[in-house]
mmCIF file of C-alpha atoms in Angstrom:
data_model
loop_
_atom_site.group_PDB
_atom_site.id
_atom_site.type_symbol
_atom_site.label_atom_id
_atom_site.label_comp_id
_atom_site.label_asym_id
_atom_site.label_seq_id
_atom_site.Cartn_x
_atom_site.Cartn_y
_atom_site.Cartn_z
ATOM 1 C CA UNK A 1398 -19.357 -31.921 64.206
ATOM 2 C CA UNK A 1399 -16.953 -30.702 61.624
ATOM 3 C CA UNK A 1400 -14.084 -32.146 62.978
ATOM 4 C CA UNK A 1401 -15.403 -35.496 64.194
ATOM 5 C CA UNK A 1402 -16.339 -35.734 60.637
ATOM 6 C CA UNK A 1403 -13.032 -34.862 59.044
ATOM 7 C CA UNK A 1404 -11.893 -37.617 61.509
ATOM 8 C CA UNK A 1405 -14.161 -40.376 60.597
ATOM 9 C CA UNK A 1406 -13.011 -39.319 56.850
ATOM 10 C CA UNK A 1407 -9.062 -39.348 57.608
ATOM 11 C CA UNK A 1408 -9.478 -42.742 58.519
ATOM 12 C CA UNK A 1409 -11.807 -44.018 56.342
ATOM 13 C CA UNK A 1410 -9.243 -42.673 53.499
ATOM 14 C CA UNK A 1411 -6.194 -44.751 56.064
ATOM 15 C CA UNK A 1412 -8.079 -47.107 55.778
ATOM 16 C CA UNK A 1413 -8.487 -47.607 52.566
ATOM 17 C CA UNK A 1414 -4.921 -46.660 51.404
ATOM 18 C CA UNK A 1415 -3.661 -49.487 54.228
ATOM 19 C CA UNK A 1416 -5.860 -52.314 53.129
ATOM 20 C CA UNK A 1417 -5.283 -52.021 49.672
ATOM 21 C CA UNK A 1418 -1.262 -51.506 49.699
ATOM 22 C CA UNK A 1419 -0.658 -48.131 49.633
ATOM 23 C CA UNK A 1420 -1.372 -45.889 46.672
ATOM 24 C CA UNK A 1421 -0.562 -48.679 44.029
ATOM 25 C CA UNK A 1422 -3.922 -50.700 45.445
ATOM 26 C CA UNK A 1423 -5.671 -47.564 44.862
ATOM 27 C CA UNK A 1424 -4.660 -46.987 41.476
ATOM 28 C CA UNK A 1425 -5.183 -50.563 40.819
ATOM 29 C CA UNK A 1426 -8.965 -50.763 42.321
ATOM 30 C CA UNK A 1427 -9.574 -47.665 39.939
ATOM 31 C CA UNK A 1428 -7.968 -49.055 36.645
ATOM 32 C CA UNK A 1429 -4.766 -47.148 36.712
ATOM 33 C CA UNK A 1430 -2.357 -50.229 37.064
ATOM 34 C CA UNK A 1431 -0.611 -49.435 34.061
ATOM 35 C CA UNK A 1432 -0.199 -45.990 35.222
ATOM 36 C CA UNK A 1433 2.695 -46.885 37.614
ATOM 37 C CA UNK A 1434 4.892 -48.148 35.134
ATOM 38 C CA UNK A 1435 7.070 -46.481 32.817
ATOM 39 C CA UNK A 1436 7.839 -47.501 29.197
ATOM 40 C CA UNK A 1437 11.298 -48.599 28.999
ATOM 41 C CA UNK A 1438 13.440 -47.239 26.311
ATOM 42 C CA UNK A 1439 13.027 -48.671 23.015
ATOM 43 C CA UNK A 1440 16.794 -49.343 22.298
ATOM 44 C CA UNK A 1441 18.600 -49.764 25.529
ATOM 45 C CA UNK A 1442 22.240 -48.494 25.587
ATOM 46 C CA UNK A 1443 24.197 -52.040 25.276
ATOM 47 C CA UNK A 1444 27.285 -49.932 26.238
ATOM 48 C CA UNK A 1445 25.700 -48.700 29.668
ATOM 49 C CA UNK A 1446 24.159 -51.806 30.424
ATOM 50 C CA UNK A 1447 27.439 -53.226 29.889
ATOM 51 C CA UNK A 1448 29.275 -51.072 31.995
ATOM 52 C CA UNK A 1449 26.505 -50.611 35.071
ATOM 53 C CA UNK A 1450 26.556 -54.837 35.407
ATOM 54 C CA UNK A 1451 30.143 -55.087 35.011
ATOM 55 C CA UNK A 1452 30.535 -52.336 37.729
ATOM 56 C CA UNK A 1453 28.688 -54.352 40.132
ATOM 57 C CA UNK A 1454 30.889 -57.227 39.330
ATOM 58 C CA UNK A 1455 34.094 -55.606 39.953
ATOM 59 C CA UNK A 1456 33.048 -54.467 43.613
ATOM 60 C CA UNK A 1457 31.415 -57.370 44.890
ATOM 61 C CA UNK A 1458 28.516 -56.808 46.703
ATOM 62 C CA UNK A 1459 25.639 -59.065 49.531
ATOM 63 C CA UNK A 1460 22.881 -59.726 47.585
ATOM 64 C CA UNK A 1461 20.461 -60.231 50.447
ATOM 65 C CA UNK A 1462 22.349 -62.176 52.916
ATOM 66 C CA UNK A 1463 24.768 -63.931 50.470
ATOM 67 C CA UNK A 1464 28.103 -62.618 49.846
ATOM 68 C CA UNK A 1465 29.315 -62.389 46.092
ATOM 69 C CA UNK A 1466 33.314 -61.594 45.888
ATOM 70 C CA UNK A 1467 34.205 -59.456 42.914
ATOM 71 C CA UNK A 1468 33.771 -61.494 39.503
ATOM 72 C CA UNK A 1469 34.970 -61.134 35.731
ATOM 73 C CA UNK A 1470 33.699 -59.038 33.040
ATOM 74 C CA UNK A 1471 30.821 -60.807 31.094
ATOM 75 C CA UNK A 1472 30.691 -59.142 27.140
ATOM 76 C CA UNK A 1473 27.308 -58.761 24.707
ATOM 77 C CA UNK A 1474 25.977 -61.613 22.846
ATOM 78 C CA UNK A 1475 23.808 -60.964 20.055
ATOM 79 C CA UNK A 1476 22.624 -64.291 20.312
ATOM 80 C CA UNK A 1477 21.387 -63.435 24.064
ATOM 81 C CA UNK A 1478 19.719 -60.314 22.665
ATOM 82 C CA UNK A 1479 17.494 -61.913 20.545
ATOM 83 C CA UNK A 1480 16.148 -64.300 23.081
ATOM 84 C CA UNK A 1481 15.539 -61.366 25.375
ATOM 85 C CA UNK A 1482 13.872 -59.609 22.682
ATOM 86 C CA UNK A 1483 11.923 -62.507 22.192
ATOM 87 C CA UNK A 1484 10.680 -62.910 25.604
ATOM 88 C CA UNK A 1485 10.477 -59.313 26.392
ATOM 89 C CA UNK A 1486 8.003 -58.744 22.993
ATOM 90 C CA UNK A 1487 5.998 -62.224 24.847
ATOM 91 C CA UNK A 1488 5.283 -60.426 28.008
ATOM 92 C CA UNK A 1489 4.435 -57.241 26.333
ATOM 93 C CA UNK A 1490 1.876 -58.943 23.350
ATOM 94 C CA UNK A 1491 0.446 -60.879 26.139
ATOM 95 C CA UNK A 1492 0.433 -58.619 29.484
ATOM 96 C CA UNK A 1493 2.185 -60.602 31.622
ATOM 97 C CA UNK A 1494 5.766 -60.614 33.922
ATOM 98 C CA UNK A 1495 7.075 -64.397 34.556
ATOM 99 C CA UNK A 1496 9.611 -66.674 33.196
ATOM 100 C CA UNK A 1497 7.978 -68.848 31.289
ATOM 101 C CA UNK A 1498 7.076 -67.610 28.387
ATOM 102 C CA UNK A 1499 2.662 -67.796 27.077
ATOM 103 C CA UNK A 1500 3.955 -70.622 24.808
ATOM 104 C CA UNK A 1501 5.543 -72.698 28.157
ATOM 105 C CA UNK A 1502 8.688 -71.377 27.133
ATOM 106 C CA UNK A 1503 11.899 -71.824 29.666
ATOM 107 C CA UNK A 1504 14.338 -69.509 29.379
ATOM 108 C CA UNK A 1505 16.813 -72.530 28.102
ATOM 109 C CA UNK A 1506 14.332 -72.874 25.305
ATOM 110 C CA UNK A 1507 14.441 -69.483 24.072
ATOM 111 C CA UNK A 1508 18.389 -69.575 23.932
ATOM 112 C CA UNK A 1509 18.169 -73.110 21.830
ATOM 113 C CA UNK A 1510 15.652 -71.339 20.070
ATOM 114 C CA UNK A 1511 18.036 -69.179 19.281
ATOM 115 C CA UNK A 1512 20.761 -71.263 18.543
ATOM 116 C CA UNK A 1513 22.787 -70.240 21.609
ATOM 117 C CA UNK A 1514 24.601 -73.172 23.073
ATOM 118 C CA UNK A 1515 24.969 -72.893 27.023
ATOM 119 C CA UNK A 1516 26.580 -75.013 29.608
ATOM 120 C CA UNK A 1517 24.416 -72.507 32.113
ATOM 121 C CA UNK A 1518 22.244 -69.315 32.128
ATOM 122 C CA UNK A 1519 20.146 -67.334 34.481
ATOM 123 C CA UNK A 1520 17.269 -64.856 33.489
ATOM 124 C CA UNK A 1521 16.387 -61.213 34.978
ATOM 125 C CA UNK A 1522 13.220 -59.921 34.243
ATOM 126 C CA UNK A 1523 11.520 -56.650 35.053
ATOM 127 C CA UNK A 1524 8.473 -54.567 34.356
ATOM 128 C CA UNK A 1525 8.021 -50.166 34.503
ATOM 129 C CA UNK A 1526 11.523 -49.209 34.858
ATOM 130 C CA UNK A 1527 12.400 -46.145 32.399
ATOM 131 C CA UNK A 1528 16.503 -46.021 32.284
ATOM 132 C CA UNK A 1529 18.564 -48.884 32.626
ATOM 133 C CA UNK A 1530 20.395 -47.134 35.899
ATOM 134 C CA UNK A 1531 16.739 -47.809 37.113
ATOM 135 C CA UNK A 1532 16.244 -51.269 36.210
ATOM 136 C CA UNK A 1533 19.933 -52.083 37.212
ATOM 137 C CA UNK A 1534 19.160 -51.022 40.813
ATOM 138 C CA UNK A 1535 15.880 -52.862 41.119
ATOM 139 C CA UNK A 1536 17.589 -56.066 40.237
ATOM 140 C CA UNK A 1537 20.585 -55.550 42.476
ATOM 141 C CA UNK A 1538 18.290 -54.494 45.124
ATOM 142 C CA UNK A 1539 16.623 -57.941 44.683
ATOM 143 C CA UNK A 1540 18.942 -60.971 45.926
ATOM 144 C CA UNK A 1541 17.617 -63.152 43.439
ATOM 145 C CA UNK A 1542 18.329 -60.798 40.285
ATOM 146 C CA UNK A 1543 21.800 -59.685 42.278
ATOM 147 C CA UNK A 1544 23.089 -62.904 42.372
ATOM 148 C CA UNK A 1545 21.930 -63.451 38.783
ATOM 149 C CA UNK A 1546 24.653 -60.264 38.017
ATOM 150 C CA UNK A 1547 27.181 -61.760 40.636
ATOM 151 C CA UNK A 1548 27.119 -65.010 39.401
ATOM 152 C CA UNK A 1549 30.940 -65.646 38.671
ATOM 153 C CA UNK A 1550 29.895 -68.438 35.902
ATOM 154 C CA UNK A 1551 28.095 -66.217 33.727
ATOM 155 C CA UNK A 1552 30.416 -65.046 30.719
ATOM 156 C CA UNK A 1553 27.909 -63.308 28.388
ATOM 157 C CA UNK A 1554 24.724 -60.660 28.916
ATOM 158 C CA UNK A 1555 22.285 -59.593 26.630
ATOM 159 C CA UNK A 1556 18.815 -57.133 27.236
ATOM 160 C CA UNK A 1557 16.237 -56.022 25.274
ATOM 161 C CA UNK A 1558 12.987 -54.321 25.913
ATOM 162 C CA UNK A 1559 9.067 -53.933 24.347
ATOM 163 C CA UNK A 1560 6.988 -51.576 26.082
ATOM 164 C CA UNK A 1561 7.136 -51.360 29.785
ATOM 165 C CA UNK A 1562 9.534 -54.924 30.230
ATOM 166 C CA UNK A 1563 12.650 -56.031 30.348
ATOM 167 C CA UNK A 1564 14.507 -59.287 30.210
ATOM 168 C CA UNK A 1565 18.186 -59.818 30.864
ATOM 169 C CA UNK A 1566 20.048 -62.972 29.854
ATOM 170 C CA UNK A 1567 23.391 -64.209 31.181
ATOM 171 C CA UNK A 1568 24.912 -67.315 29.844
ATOM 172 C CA UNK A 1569 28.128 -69.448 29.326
ATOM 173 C CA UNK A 1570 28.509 -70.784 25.984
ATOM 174 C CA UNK A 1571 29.167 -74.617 25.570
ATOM 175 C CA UNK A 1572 33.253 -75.153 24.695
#
């Protein structure tokens, strides 16, 4: 009886774990959602961030299917920083991971808003990752993201955090 018991429980639990997706549903269904995401740091490390993106650059890489040949160094932009910082501090105030920001924001909004000029520009954002080798990985494990960092157009980065999100900016200033 015991063990037709333990039985019916083991998949009752399978179950469970399956139809919700995995261990994140559970902690979800119980209120723990926030649980599975780490703060980010408070100041990223420009420098690393730098280096980790231009890394990926200088290899080439497939993100997903599409092949990206090796591409030039992109450099900070202050500019860039502040309209990550701004959209980072949006998602955080308001609970929420997209592109447009609560106000209907586009990311070409927040760079005029700015007073960044660009000819082009392509956002990365991302929510729980605690180092930026983490958050680096996620988006070049992601083709969209990847080809964001691949993206031989793109001259100038920028990244800022607030809480557990991130937002990375690439642009090419107007001439």
């Amino acid at each position: 009886m015991w063990i037709r018991l333990n039985i019916s429980l083991l998949f009752i639990a399978f179950f469970f774990v399956t139809s919700c997706g995995g261990m994140e549903g559970i902690y979800e269904s119980l209120g723990y959602e926030d649980e599975l995401y780490a703060d980010a740091p408070e100041n990223p490390d420009k420098n690393k961030l730098l280096d980790l993106v231009n890394e990926a650059r200088r290899a080439g890489r497939y993100c997903g299917d599409e092949y990206f040949p090796p591409a030039g160094k992109v450099v900070w932009n202050e500019l860039l920083e502040a309209a990550a910082q701004m959209h980072s501090d949006d998602m955080n105030t308001y609970d929420f991971l997209s592109h447009t920001g609560s106000d209907g924001s586009s990311p070409g909004d927040r760079l005029e808003k700015v007073g960044y000029e660009w000819t082009t520009y392509g956002e990365n954002i991302a929510k729980g990752y605690p180092t930026e080798e983490e958050v680096i990985k996620g988006w070049l494990e992601s083709p969209g993201h990847c080809a964001n960092i691949m993206n031989p157009d793109f001259t100038e980065m920028g990244v800022a955090t607030s809480g557990k999100y991130w937002t990375q900016i690439f642009a090419t200033p107007k001439q």
